[in-house]
Short mmCIF file of N, CA and C in Angstrom, two decimals:
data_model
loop_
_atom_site.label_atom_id
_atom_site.label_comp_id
_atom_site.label_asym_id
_atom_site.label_seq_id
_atom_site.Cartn_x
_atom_site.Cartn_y
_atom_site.Cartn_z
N UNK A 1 0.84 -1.18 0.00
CA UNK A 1 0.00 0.00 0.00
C UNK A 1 0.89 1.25 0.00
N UNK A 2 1.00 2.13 -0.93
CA UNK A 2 1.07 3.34 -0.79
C UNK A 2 0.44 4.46 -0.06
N UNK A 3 1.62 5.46 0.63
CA UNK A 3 0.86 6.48 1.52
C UNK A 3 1.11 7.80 0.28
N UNK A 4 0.20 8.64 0.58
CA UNK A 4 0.29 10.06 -0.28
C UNK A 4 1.17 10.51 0.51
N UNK A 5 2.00 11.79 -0.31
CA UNK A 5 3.00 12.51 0.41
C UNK A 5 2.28 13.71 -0.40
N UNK A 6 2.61 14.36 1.01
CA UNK A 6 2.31 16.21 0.27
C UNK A 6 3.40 16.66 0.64
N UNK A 7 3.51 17.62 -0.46
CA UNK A 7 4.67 18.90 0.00
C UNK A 7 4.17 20.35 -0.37
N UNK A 8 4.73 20.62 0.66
CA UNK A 8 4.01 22.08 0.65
C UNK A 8 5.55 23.11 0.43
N UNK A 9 5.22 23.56 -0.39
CA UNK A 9 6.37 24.61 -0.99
C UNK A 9 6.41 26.44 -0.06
N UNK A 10 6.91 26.67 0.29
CA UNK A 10 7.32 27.63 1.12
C UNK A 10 8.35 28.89 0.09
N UNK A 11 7.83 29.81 -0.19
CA UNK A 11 8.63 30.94 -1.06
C UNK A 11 8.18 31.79 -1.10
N UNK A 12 9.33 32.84 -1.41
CA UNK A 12 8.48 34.72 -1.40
C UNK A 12 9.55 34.77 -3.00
N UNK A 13 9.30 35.96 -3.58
CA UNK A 13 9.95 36.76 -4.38
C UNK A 13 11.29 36.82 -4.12
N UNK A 14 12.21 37.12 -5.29
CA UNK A 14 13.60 37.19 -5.34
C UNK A 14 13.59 38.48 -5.89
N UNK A 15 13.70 39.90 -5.23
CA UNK A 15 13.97 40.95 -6.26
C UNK A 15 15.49 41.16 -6.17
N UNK A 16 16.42 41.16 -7.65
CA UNK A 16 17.90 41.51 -7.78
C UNK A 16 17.60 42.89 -8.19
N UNK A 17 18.97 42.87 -7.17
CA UNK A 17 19.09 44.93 -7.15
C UNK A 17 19.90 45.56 -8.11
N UNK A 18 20.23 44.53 -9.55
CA UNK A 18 21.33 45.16 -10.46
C UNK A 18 20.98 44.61 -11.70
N UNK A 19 20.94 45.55 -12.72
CA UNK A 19 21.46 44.65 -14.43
C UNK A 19 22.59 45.73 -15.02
N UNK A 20 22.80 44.67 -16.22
CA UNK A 20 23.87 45.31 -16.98
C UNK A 20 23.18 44.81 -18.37
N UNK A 21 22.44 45.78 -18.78
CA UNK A 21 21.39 45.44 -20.05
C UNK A 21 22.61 46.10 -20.94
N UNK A 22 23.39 44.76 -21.50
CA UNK A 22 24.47 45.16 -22.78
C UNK A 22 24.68 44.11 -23.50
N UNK A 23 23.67 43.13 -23.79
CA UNK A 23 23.71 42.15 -24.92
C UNK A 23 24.34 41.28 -24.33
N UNK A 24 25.14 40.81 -23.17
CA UNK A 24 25.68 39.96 -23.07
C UNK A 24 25.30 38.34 -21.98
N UNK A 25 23.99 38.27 -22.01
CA UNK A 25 23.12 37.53 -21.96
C UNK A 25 23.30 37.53 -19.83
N UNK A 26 23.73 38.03 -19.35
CA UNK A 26 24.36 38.28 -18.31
C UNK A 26 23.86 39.24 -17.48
N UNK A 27 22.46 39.15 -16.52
CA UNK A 27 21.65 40.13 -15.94
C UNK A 27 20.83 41.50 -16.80
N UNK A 28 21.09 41.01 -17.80
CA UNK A 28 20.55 41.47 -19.25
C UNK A 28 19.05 42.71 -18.51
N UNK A 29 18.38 41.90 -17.94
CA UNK A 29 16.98 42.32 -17.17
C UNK A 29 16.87 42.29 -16.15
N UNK A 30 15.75 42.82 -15.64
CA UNK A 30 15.51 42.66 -14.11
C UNK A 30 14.59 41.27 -14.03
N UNK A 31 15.32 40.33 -13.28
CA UNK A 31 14.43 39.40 -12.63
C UNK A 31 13.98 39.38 -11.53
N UNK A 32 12.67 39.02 -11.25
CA UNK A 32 11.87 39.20 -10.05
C UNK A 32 11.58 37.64 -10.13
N UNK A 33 12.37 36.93 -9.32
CA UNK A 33 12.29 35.47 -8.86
C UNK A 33 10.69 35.23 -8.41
N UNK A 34 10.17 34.14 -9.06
CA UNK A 34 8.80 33.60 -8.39
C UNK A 34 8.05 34.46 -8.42
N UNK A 35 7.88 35.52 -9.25
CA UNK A 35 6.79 36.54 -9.15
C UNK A 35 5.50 36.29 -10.08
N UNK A 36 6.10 35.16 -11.62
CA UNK A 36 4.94 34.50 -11.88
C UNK A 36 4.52 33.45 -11.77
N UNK A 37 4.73 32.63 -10.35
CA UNK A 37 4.50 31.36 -10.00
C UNK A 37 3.39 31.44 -8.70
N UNK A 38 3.96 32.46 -8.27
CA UNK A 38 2.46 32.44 -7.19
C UNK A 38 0.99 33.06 -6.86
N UNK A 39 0.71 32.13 -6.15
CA UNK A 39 -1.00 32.41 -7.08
C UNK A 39 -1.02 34.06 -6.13
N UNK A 40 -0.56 35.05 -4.93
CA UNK A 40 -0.57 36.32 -4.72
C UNK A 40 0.22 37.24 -5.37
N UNK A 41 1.09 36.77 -5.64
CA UNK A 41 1.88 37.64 -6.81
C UNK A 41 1.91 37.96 -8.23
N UNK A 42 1.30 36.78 -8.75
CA UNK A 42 1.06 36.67 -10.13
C UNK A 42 0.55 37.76 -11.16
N UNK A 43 -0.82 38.19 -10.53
CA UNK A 43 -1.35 39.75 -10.96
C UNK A 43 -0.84 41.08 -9.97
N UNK A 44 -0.19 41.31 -10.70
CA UNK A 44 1.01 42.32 -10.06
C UNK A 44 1.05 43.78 -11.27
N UNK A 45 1.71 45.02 -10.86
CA UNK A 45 2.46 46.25 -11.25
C UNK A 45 3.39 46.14 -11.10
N UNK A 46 4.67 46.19 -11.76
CA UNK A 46 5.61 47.01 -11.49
C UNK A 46 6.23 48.21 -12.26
N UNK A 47 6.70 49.25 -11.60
CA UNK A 47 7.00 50.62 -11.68
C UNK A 47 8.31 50.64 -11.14
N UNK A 48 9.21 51.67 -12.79
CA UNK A 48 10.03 52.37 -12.17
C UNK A 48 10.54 53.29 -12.28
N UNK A 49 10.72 54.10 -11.00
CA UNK A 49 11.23 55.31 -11.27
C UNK A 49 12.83 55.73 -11.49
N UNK A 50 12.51 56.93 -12.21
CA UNK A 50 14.60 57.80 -12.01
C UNK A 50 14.33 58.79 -10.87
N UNK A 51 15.28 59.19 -10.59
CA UNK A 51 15.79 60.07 -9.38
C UNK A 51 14.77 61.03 -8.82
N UNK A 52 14.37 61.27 -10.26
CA UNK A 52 13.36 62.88 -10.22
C UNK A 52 12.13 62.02 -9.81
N UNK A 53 11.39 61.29 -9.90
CA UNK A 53 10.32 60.43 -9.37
C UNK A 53 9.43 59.96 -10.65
N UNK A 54 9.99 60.38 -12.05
CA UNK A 54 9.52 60.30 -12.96
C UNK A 54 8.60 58.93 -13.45
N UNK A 55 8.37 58.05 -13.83
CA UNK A 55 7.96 57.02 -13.96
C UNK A 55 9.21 56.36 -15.55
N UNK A 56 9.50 55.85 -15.42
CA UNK A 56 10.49 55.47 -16.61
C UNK A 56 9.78 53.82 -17.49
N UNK A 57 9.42 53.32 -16.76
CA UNK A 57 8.53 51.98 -16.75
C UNK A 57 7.85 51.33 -15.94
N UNK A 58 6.93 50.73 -16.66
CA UNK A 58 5.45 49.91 -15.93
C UNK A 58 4.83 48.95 -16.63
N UNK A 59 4.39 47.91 -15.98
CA UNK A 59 3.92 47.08 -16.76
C UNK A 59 2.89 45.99 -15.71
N UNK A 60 2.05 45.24 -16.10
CA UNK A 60 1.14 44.94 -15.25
C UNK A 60 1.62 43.34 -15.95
N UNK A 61 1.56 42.74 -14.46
CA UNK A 61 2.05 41.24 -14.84
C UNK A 61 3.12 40.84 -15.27
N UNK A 62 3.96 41.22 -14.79
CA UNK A 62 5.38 41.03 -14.87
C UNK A 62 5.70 39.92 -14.96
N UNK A 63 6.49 39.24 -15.98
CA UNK A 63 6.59 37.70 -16.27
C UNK A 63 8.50 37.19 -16.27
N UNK A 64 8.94 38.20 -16.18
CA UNK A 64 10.49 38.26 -16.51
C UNK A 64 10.72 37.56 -17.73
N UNK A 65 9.70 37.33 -18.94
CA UNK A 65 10.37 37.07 -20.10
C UNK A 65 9.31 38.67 -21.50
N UNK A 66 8.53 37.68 -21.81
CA UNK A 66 7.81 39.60 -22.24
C UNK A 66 7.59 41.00 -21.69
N UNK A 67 7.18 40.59 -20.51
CA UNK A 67 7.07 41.60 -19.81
C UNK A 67 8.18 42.01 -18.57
N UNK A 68 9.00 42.58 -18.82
CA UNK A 68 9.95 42.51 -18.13
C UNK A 68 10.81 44.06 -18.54
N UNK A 69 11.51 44.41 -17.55
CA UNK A 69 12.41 45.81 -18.00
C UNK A 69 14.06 45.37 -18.18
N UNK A 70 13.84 45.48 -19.06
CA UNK A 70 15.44 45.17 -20.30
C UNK A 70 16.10 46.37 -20.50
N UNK A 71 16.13 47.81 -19.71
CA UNK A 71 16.72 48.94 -19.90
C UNK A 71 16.24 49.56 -20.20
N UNK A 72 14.93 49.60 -21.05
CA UNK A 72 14.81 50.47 -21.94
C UNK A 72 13.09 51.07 -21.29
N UNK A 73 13.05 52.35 -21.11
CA UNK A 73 12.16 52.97 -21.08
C UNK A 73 10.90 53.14 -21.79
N UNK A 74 9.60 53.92 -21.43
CA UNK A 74 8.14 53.55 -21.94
C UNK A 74 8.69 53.54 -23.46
N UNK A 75 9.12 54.37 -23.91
CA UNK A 75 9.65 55.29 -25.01
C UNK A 75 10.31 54.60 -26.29
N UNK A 76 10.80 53.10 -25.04
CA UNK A 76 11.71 52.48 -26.31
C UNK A 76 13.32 52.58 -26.32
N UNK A 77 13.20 53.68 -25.81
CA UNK A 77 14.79 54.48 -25.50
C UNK A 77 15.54 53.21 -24.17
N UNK A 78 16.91 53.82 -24.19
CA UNK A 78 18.14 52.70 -23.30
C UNK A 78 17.77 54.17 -22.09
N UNK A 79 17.61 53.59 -21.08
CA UNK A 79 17.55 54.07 -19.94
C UNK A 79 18.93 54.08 -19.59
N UNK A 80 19.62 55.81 -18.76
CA UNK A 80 21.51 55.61 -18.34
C UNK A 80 21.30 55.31 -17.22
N UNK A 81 22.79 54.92 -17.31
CA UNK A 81 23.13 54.24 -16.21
C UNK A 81 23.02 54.85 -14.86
N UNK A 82 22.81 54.19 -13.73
CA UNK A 82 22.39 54.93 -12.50
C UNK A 82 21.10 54.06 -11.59
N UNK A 83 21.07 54.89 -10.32
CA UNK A 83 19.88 54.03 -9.90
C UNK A 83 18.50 54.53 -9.88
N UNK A 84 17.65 54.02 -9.71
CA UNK A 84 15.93 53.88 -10.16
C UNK A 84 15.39 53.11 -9.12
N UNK A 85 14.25 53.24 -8.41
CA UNK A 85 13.34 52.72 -7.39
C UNK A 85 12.26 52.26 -8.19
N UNK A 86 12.18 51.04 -7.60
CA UNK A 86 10.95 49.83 -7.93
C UNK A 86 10.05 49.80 -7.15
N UNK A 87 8.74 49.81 -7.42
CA UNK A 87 6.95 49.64 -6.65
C UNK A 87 6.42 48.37 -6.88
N UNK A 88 6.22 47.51 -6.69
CA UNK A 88 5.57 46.02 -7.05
C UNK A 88 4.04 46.68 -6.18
N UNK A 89 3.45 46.67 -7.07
CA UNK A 89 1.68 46.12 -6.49
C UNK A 89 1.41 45.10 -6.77
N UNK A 90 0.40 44.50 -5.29
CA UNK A 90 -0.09 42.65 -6.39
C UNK A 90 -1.59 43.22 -5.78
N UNK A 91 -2.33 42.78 -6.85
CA UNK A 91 -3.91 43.29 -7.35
C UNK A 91 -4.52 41.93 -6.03
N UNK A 92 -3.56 40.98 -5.42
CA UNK A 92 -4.05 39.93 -4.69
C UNK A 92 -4.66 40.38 -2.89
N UNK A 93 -3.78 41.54 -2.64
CA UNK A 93 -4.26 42.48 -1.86
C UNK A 93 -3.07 41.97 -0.63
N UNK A 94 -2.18 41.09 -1.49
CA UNK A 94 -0.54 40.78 -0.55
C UNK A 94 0.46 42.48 -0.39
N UNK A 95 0.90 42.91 0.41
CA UNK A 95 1.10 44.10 0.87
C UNK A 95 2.87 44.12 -0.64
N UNK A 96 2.17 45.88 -0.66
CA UNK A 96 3.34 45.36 -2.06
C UNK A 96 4.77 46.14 -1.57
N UNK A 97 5.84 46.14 -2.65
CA UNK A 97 7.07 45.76 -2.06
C UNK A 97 7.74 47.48 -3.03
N UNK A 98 9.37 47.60 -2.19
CA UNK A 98 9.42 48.59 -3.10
C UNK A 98 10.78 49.02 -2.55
N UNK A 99 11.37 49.63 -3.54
CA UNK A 99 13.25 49.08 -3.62
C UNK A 99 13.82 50.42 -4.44
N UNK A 100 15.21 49.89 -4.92
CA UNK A 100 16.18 50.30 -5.54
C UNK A 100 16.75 49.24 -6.82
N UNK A 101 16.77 49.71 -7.82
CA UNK A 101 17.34 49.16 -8.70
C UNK A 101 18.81 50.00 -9.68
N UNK A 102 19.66 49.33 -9.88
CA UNK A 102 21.04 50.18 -10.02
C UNK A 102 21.28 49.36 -11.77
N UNK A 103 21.28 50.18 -12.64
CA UNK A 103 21.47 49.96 -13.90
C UNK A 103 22.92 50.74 -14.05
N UNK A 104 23.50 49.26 -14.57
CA UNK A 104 25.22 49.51 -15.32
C UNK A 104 25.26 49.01 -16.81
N UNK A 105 25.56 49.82 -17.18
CA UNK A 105 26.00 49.49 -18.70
C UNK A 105 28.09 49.47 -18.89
#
């Protein structure tokens, strides 16, 4: 006779505080670890700002492969180098999160 085994998985988000968006396949983007795997995080914002408080990018549902910030601003444009503050909202009503992000080219 077989017994069932459960496992119960235990995880939060991984936000990395650095890229170097320069083609070299190498922190290329910002990854936000497990942000589309869990069922409170999944429907999410994220926002980010430059210095001045500007909004530089946003995107709803952040997936770290389409939707994801690769450097480049609403605009299309290479965002310079320097640091920028991140807002995560999750629409799940999980309390949202909010940082520093440091872009090197």
């Amino acid at each position: 006779m077989q017994k069932a085994i459960s496992i119960e998985v235990i995880c939060d988000i991984i936000f990395y505080s650095g890229i170097s968006p320069n083609g070299d396949w190498l922190n290329d983007f910002l990854e936000i670890k497990y942000i589309d795997l869990l069922p409170d995080t999944k429907n999410n914002k994220v926002s980010l700002f430059n210095r001045w408080g500007d909004a530089v990018f946003e995107v709803e549902n952040y997936n770290n492969r389409d939707r994801a910030f690769k450097g480049l601003n609403k605009n299309g444009n290479e965002v310079s180098t320097g640091v920028y503050f991140y807002k995560i909202e999750f629409n799940s009503g999980r309390k949202g999160e909010s940082g520093y992000l440091t872009v090197r080219k």
